[in-house]
Amino acid sequence: MEVYELLSRNIGVVFVEPETPGNVGFLARAMKNFGLQNLILINPCNLGDEAYYQAMHARDLVEDATIYQTLDEMMENLEPDFLVGTTGVPGGSYNVDRIPLRPSQLASAINPASRTFILFGREGDGLSNRELGLCDMVVSIPTDREYPIMNITHAAAIIFYEIFKKRDFDCEGLEEASGVEKKLLVDEMDEILSVIDLPPHKKRVASRVFRNVTGRAFITAREAHTLKGVLRRIKNRMKE
C-alpha cells in the first residue's frame, strides 16, 4: 500500500469538546486539503448547519465523523498505537507532560503503518494536563511570544502539512510497537518504580519521562519486546 494511503487510513484527527460548530467544519476542510479522512469528535457542541457550511467540500468528513462522549471511551474502543497531544503552552524541562516536539519532528517520527491519533483541544483552554498525560508525545508550534496561541484550525493545517510532506517516506519492513505492547513496557517500568525508594511524585515523573522517551523514539515491536524482557529480569532480580 502507498504511504499516502497508509497516512490517510491510519491517522485520526480528534477534536476534544469543540465549542464552535464552524471550527469543526474548518478542521474538516484542513483535513481534506491534506488527504486525511478520519475525524473523531469528543462530546461536541451541536454541529447544526454551520459545521457543514464551513466544511464545504469536506462535509462528508463531518457527516462520517465518529463521536464519543469521553476521551477514555474513544481510547478503549479504537486503541490507537500512538496518541499525540497538541498545546500552545509548552512546558519547560520540569513539566514532563508538556515537553513538546515541533510538527516537523512529529512528521519525521510517524510510521505511516501505525495508527496515530492527533488530539486538538477546546478552543477556550485546549487540552487539560490529564489529557496531555494520556498522550505518548506532545506537539507545539513555535510562535511569537507576544501572541503565541493559534486558532486551532490554523495550527492543525500546519501539522497536517508537515505530515503530508512525508508521503514519499518508505516504511517497508518497519513493524512499529503497538499501543498494547508499549503499555506492557510501561507497566514493567512502573512495577520497578513501585519498589524503588523514591517519593511518589518522583515515581510519577520517572514513569512519564519513560513514556515520553519511548513515544518520541517510535520503537519497533522487536525493541519493545527486548526492553520488556530486560525490565522483567531487573524486576525479578530485585525481588530475590
mmCIF file of N, CA and C in Angstrom, residues 54-148:
data_model
loop_
_atom_site.group_PDB
_atom_site.id
_atom_site.type_symbol
_atom_site.label_atom_id
_atom_site.label_comp_id
_atom_site.label_asym_id
_atom_site.label_seq_id
_atom_site.Cartn_x
_atom_site.Cartn_y
_atom_site.Cartn_z
ATOM 1 N N GLN A 54 -19.311 25.465 6.723
ATOM 2 C CA GLN A 54 -17.894 25.816 6.735
ATOM 3 C C GLN A 54 -17.022 24.686 6.190
ATOM 4 N N ALA A 55 -17.499 23.459 6.275
ATOM 5 C CA ALA A 55 -16.728 22.333 5.743
ATOM 6 C C ALA A 55 -16.684 22.350 4.224
ATOM 7 N N MET A 56 -17.701 22.909 3.592
ATOM 8 C CA MET A 56 -17.795 22.969 2.133
ATOM 9 C C MET A 56 -17.595 21.579 1.527
ATOM 10 N N HIS A 57 -16.551 21.386 0.727
ATOM 11 C CA HIS A 57 -16.364 20.106 0.039
ATOM 12 C C HIS A 57 -15.875 18.994 0.968
ATOM 13 N N ALA A 58 -15.681 19.323 2.238
ATOM 14 C CA ALA A 58 -15.284 18.302 3.215
ATOM 15 C C ALA A 58 -16.448 17.930 4.130
ATOM 16 N N ARG A 59 -17.672 18.254 3.723
ATOM 17 C CA ARG A 59 -18.815 17.959 4.583
ATOM 18 C C ARG A 59 -18.966 16.458 4.815
ATOM 19 N N ASP A 60 -18.460 15.632 3.894
ATOM 20 C CA ASP A 60 -18.545 14.186 4.095
ATOM 21 C C ASP A 60 -17.746 13.748 5.326
ATOM 22 N N LEU A 61 -16.646 14.469 5.622
ATOM 23 C CA LEU A 61 -15.868 14.127 6.812
ATOM 24 C C LEU A 61 -16.658 14.425 8.085
ATOM 25 N N VAL A 62 -17.422 15.509 8.057
ATOM 26 C CA VAL A 62 -18.262 15.845 9.210
ATOM 27 C C VAL A 62 -19.390 14.821 9.345
ATOM 28 N N GLU A 63 -19.994 14.473 8.224
ATOM 29 C CA GLU A 63 -21.094 13.501 8.251
ATOM 30 C C GLU A 63 -20.629 12.141 8.759
ATOM 31 N N ASP A 64 -19.393 11.767 8.406
ATOM 32 C CA ASP A 64 -18.876 10.449 8.773
ATOM 33 C C ASP A 64 -18.096 10.454 10.082
ATOM 34 N N ALA A 65 -18.026 11.600 10.747
ATOM 35 C CA ALA A 65 -17.243 11.697 11.986
ATOM 36 C C ALA A 65 -17.756 10.712 13.035
ATOM 37 N N THR A 66 -16.813 10.116 13.752
ATOM 38 C CA THR A 66 -17.151 9.233 14.864
ATOM 39 C C THR A 66 -17.227 10.070 16.134
ATOM 40 N N ILE A 67 -18.274 9.867 16.916
ATOM 41 C CA ILE A 67 -18.496 10.685 18.110
ATOM 42 C C ILE A 67 -18.454 9.813 19.365
ATOM 43 N N TYR A 68 -17.688 10.281 20.340
ATOM 44 C CA TYR A 68 -17.646 9.646 21.659
ATOM 45 C C TYR A 68 -17.916 10.708 22.716
ATOM 46 N N GLN A 69 -18.388 10.268 23.861
ATOM 47 C CA GLN A 69 -18.681 11.209 24.937
ATOM 48 C C GLN A 69 -17.446 11.568 25.753
ATOM 49 N N THR A 70 -16.486 10.656 25.828
ATOM 50 C CA THR A 70 -15.265 10.924 26.584
ATOM 51 C C THR A 70 -14.047 10.434 25.814
ATOM 52 N N LEU A 71 -12.909 11.003 26.153
ATOM 53 C CA LEU A 71 -11.653 10.569 25.545
ATOM 54 C C LEU A 71 -11.327 9.141 25.956
ATOM 55 N N ASP A 72 -11.614 8.794 27.193
ATOM 56 C CA ASP A 72 -11.356 7.431 27.663
ATOM 57 C C ASP A 72 -12.170 6.413 26.864
ATOM 58 N N GLU A 73 -13.410 6.761 26.546
ATOM 59 C CA GLU A 73 -14.257 5.872 25.746
ATOM 60 C C GLU A 73 -13.659 5.675 24.359
ATOM 61 N N MET A 74 -13.168 6.752 23.768
ATOM 62 C CA MET A 74 -12.536 6.654 22.454
ATOM 63 C C MET A 74 -11.307 5.756 22.510
ATOM 64 N N MET A 75 -10.470 5.938 23.541
ATOM 65 C CA MET A 75 -9.254 5.137 23.678
ATOM 66 C C MET A 75 -9.589 3.652 23.818
ATOM 67 N N GLU A 76 -10.606 3.363 24.606
ATOM 68 C CA GLU A 76 -10.987 1.972 24.844
ATOM 69 C C GLU A 76 -11.512 1.310 23.578
ATOM 70 N N ASN A 77 -12.243 2.055 22.761
ATOM 71 C CA ASN A 77 -12.861 1.477 21.569
ATOM 72 C C ASN A 77 -11.916 1.409 20.373
ATOM 73 N N LEU A 78 -11.063 2.408 20.190
ATOM 74 C CA LEU A 78 -10.250 2.492 18.977
ATOM 75 C C LEU A 78 -8.807 2.048 19.175
ATOM 76 N N GLU A 79 -8.298 2.083 20.401
ATOM 77 C CA GLU A 79 -6.964 1.594 20.742
ATOM 78 C C GLU A 79 -5.884 2.066 19.766
ATOM 79 N N PRO A 80 -5.629 3.373 19.682
ATOM 80 C CA PRO A 80 -4.565 3.865 18.802
ATOM 81 C C PRO A 80 -3.196 3.383 19.262
ATOM 82 N N ASP A 81 -2.271 3.246 18.305
ATOM 83 C CA ASP A 81 -0.901 2.878 18.655
ATOM 84 C C ASP A 81 -0.168 4.048 19.306
ATOM 85 N N PHE A 82 -0.432 5.257 18.799
ATOM 86 C CA PHE A 82 0.207 6.455 19.334
ATOM 87 C C PHE A 82 -0.829 7.557 19.493
ATOM 88 N N LEU A 83 -0.746 8.251 20.611
ATOM 89 C CA LEU A 83 -1.639 9.370 20.879
ATOM 90 C C LEU A 83 -0.780 10.623 21.004
ATOM 91 N N VAL A 84 -1.073 11.611 20.163
ATOM 92 C CA VAL A 84 -0.283 12.841 20.105
ATOM 93 C C VAL A 84 -1.141 14.003 20.577
ATOM 94 N N GLY A 85 -0.698 14.698 21.609
ATOM 95 C CA GLY A 85 -1.395 15.881 22.084
ATOM 96 C C GLY A 85 -0.845 17.136 21.440
ATOM 97 N N THR A 86 -1.633 18.186 21.433
ATOM 98 C CA THR A 86 -1.178 19.482 20.918
ATOM 99 C C THR A 86 -1.391 20.538 21.997
ATOM 100 N N THR A 87 -0.477 21.486 22.056
ATOM 101 C CA THR A 87 -0.606 22.553 23.040
ATOM 102 C C THR A 87 0.055 23.829 22.539
ATOM 103 N N GLY A 88 -0.545 24.950 22.888
ATOM 104 C CA GLY A 88 0.058 26.248 22.605
ATOM 105 C C GLY A 88 0.852 26.758 23.781
ATOM 106 N N VAL A 89 0.873 25.964 24.876
ATOM 107 C CA VAL A 89 1.589 26.365 26.090
ATOM 108 C C VAL A 89 2.557 25.248 26.469
ATOM 109 N N PRO A 90 3.674 25.125 25.740
ATOM 110 C CA PRO A 90 4.629 24.070 26.065
ATOM 111 C C PRO A 90 5.263 24.303 27.425
ATOM 112 N N GLY A 91 5.632 23.223 28.083
ATOM 113 C CA GLY A 91 6.269 23.339 29.387
ATOM 114 C C GLY A 91 7.773 23.409 29.260
ATOM 115 N N GLY A 92 8.431 23.719 30.357
ATOM 116 C CA GLY A 92 9.879 23.675 30.399
ATOM 117 C C GLY A 92 10.349 22.257 30.664
ATOM 118 N N SER A 93 11.616 22.117 30.958
ATOM 119 C CA SER A 93 12.198 20.794 31.160
ATOM 120 C C SER A 93 11.582 20.053 32.339
ATOM 121 N N TYR A 94 11.017 20.804 33.307
ATOM 122 C CA TYR A 94 10.496 20.162 34.508
ATOM 123 C C TYR A 94 9.011 19.827 34.405
ATOM 124 N N ASN A 95 8.333 20.291 33.372
ATOM 125 C CA ASN A 95 6.932 19.923 33.163
ATOM 126 C C ASN A 95 6.900 18.791 32.148
ATOM 127 N N VAL A 96 7.041 17.559 32.649
ATOM 128 C CA VAL A 96 7.267 16.427 31.751
ATOM 129 C C VAL A 96 6.055 16.099 30.894
ATOM 130 N N ASP A 97 4.864 16.574 31.286
ATOM 131 C CA ASP A 97 3.670 16.325 30.471
ATOM 132 C C ASP A 97 3.603 17.243 29.257
ATOM 133 N N ARG A 98 4.413 18.301 29.251
ATOM 134 C CA ARG A 98 4.316 19.289 28.182
ATOM 135 C C ARG A 98 5.645 19.528 27.459
ATOM 136 N N ILE A 99 6.560 18.572 27.496
ATOM 137 C CA ILE A 99 7.794 18.696 26.725
ATOM 138 C C ILE A 99 7.447 18.392 25.268
ATOM 139 N N PRO A 100 7.551 19.390 24.368
ATOM 140 C CA PRO A 100 6.971 19.217 23.030
ATOM 141 C C PRO A 100 7.967 18.848 21.934
ATOM 142 N N LEU A 101 7.413 18.289 20.881
ATOM 143 C CA LEU A 101 8.079 18.190 19.586
ATOM 144 C C LEU A 101 7.556 19.311 18.701
ATOM 145 N N ARG A 102 8.313 19.641 17.672
ATOM 146 C CA ARG A 102 7.797 20.523 16.626
ATOM 147 C C ARG A 102 7.075 19.665 15.587
ATOM 148 N N PRO A 103 6.186 20.270 14.798
ATOM 149 C CA PRO A 103 5.449 19.482 13.803
ATOM 150 C C PRO A 103 6.349 18.698 12.854
ATOM 151 N N SER A 104 7.471 19.295 12.442
ATOM 152 C CA SER A 104 8.379 18.588 11.537
ATOM 153 C C SER A 104 8.992 17.367 12.209
ATOM 154 N N GLN A 105 9.257 17.462 13.517
ATOM 155 C CA GLN A 105 9.803 16.321 14.247
ATOM 156 C C GLN A 105 8.767 15.211 14.374
ATOM 157 N N LEU A 106 7.522 15.594 14.593
ATOM 158 C CA LEU A 106 6.452 14.599 14.630
ATOM 159 C C LEU A 106 6.354 13.882 13.295
ATOM 160 N N ALA A 107 6.363 14.649 12.218
ATOM 161 C CA ALA A 107 6.240 14.060 10.883
ATOM 162 C C ALA A 107 7.378 13.089 10.603
ATOM 163 N N SER A 108 8.580 13.422 11.067
ATOM 164 C CA SER A 108 9.729 12.542 10.849
ATOM 165 C C SER A 108 9.604 11.250 11.642
ATOM 166 N N ALA A 109 8.928 11.325 12.783
ATOM 167 C CA ALA A 109 8.837 10.158 13.663
ATOM 168 C C ALA A 109 7.702 9.217 13.295
ATOM 169 N N ILE A 110 6.664 9.731 12.654
ATOM 170 C CA ILE A 110 5.478 8.912 12.372
ATOM 171 C C ILE A 110 5.800 7.774 11.412
ATOM 172 N N ASN A 111 5.346 6.593 11.764
ATOM 173 C CA ASN A 111 5.352 5.470 10.835
ATOM 174 C C ASN A 111 3.957 5.391 10.217
ATOM 175 N N PRO A 112 3.834 5.545 8.900
ATOM 176 C CA PRO A 112 2.506 5.544 8.278
ATOM 177 C C PRO A 112 1.695 4.281 8.550
ATOM 178 N N ALA A 113 2.369 3.193 8.874
ATOM 179 C CA ALA A 113 1.661 1.940 9.114
ATOM 180 C C ALA A 113 1.071 1.858 10.516
ATOM 181 N N SER A 114 1.398 2.812 11.382
ATOM 182 C CA SER A 114 0.877 2.814 12.751
ATOM 183 C C SER A 114 -0.356 3.707 12.851
ATOM 184 N N ARG A 115 -1.257 3.360 13.737
ATOM 185 C CA ARG A 115 -2.476 4.147 13.948
ATOM 186 C C ARG A 115 -2.152 5.272 14.924
ATOM 187 N N THR A 116 -1.975 6.473 14.373
ATOM 188 C CA THR A 116 -1.590 7.641 15.157
ATOM 189 C C THR A 116 -2.751 8.615 15.218
ATOM 190 N N PHE A 117 -3.184 8.966 16.420
ATOM 191 C CA PHE A 117 -4.284 9.911 16.608
ATOM 192 C C PHE A 117 -3.728 11.213 17.167
ATOM 193 N N ILE A 118 -4.146 12.329 16.574
ATOM 194 C CA ILE A 118 -3.689 13.653 16.989
ATOM 195 C C ILE A 118 -4.840 14.370 17.677
ATOM 196 N N LEU A 119 -4.622 14.779 18.924
ATOM 197 C CA LEU A 119 -5.664 15.435 19.714
ATOM 198 C C LEU A 119 -5.564 16.948 19.614
ATOM 199 N N PHE A 120 -6.688 17.581 19.349
ATOM 200 C CA PHE A 120 -6.796 19.037 19.399
ATOM 201 C C PHE A 120 -7.818 19.381 20.479
ATOM 202 N N GLY A 121 -7.469 20.357 21.330
ATOM 203 C CA GLY A 121 -8.300 20.653 22.488
ATOM 204 C C GLY A 121 -9.339 21.721 22.243
ATOM 205 N N ARG A 122 -10.008 22.057 23.291
ATOM 206 C CA ARG A 122 -11.081 23.051 23.252
ATOM 207 C C ARG A 122 -10.546 24.402 22.782
ATOM 208 N N GLU A 123 -11.394 25.158 22.092
ATOM 209 C CA GLU A 123 -10.970 26.466 21.605
ATOM 210 C C GLU A 123 -10.583 27.393 22.754
ATOM 211 N N GLY A 124 -11.270 27.252 23.897
ATOM 212 C CA GLY A 124 -11.033 28.160 25.012
ATOM 213 C C GLY A 124 -9.764 27.886 25.785
ATOM 214 N N ASP A 125 -9.567 26.626 26.196
ATOM 215 C CA ASP A 125 -8.414 26.336 27.049
ATOM 216 C C ASP A 125 -7.645 25.087 26.662
ATOM 217 N N GLY A 126 -7.865 24.563 25.482
ATOM 218 C CA GLY A 126 -7.052 23.457 24.985
ATOM 219 C C GLY A 126 -7.247 22.160 25.750
ATOM 220 N N LEU A 127 -6.233 21.322 25.706
ATOM 221 C CA LEU A 127 -6.267 20.040 26.399
ATOM 222 C C LEU A 127 -5.836 20.223 27.850
ATOM 223 N N SER A 128 -6.453 19.467 28.739
ATOM 224 C CA SER A 128 -6.088 19.536 30.152
ATOM 225 C C SER A 128 -4.778 18.791 30.388
ATOM 226 N N ASN A 129 -4.181 19.017 31.551
ATOM 227 C CA ASN A 129 -2.961 18.295 31.901
ATOM 228 C C ASN A 129 -3.213 16.792 31.953
ATOM 229 N N ARG A 130 -4.390 16.399 32.424
ATOM 230 C CA ARG A 130 -4.701 14.975 32.454
ATOM 231 C C ARG A 130 -4.750 14.397 31.043
ATOM 232 N N GLU A 131 -5.375 15.119 30.122
ATOM 233 C CA GLU A 131 -5.473 14.638 28.739
ATOM 234 C C GLU A 131 -4.100 14.574 28.085
ATOM 235 N N LEU A 132 -3.274 15.581 28.335
ATOM 236 C CA LEU A 132 -1.912 15.541 27.806
ATOM 237 C C LEU A 132 -1.126 14.393 28.426
ATOM 238 N N GLY A 133 -1.444 14.077 29.683
ATOM 239 C CA GLY A 133 -0.765 12.979 30.352
ATOM 240 C C GLY A 133 -1.058 11.624 29.740
ATOM 241 N N LEU A 134 -2.170 11.504 29.028
ATOM 242 C CA LEU A 134 -2.511 10.260 28.345
ATOM 243 C C LEU A 134 -1.726 10.081 27.052
ATOM 244 N N CYS A 135 -1.136 11.161 26.561
ATOM 245 C CA CYS A 135 -0.502 11.153 25.241
ATOM 246 C C CYS A 135 0.916 10.590 25.295
ATOM 247 N N ASP A 136 1.320 9.980 24.189
ATOM 248 C CA ASP A 136 2.685 9.478 24.072
ATOM 249 C C ASP A 136 3.670 10.603 23.807
ATOM 250 N N MET A 137 3.195 11.664 23.206
ATOM 251 C CA MET A 137 4.042 12.819 22.929
ATOM 252 C C MET A 137 3.160 14.040 22.742
ATOM 253 N N VAL A 138 3.787 15.207 22.800
ATOM 254 C CA VAL A 138 3.067 16.472 22.671
ATOM 255 C C VAL A 138 3.736 17.302 21.583
ATOM 256 N N VAL A 139 2.927 17.966 20.763
ATOM 257 C CA VAL A 139 3.425 18.811 19.680
ATOM 258 C C VAL A 139 3.033 20.259 19.946
ATOM 259 N N SER A 140 3.961 21.165 19.685
ATOM 260 C CA SER A 140 3.679 22.592 19.818
ATOM 261 C C SER A 140 4.327 23.331 18.655
ATOM 262 N N ILE A 141 3.662 24.363 18.167
ATOM 263 C CA ILE A 141 4.164 25.145 17.031
ATOM 264 C C ILE A 141 4.852 26.399 17.559
ATOM 265 N N PRO A 142 6.116 26.625 17.208
ATOM 266 C CA PRO A 142 6.801 27.837 17.657
ATOM 267 C C PRO A 142 6.108 29.083 17.096
ATOM 268 N N THR A 143 5.793 30.015 17.971
ATOM 269 C CA THR A 143 5.130 31.256 17.567
ATOM 270 C C THR A 143 5.748 32.423 18.329
ATOM 271 N N ASP A 144 5.364 33.625 17.953
ATOM 272 C CA ASP A 144 5.880 34.821 18.613
ATOM 273 C C ASP A 144 5.373 34.895 20.059
ATOM 274 N N ARG A 145 6.251 35.293 20.964
ATOM 275 C CA ARG A 145 5.891 35.338 22.383
ATOM 276 C C ARG A 145 4.778 36.341 22.681
ATOM 277 N N GLU A 146 4.672 37.363 21.856
ATOM 278 C CA GLU A 146 3.661 38.383 22.108
ATOM 279 C C GLU A 146 2.244 37.852 21.899
ATOM 280 N N TYR A 147 2.107 36.865 21.020
ATOM 281 C CA TYR A 147 0.771 36.314 20.743
ATOM 282 C C TYR A 147 0.941 34.849 20.328
ATOM 283 N N PRO A 148 1.207 33.966 21.301
ATOM 284 C CA PRO A 148 1.622 32.601 20.977
ATOM 285 C C PRO A 148 0.501 31.637 20.601
#
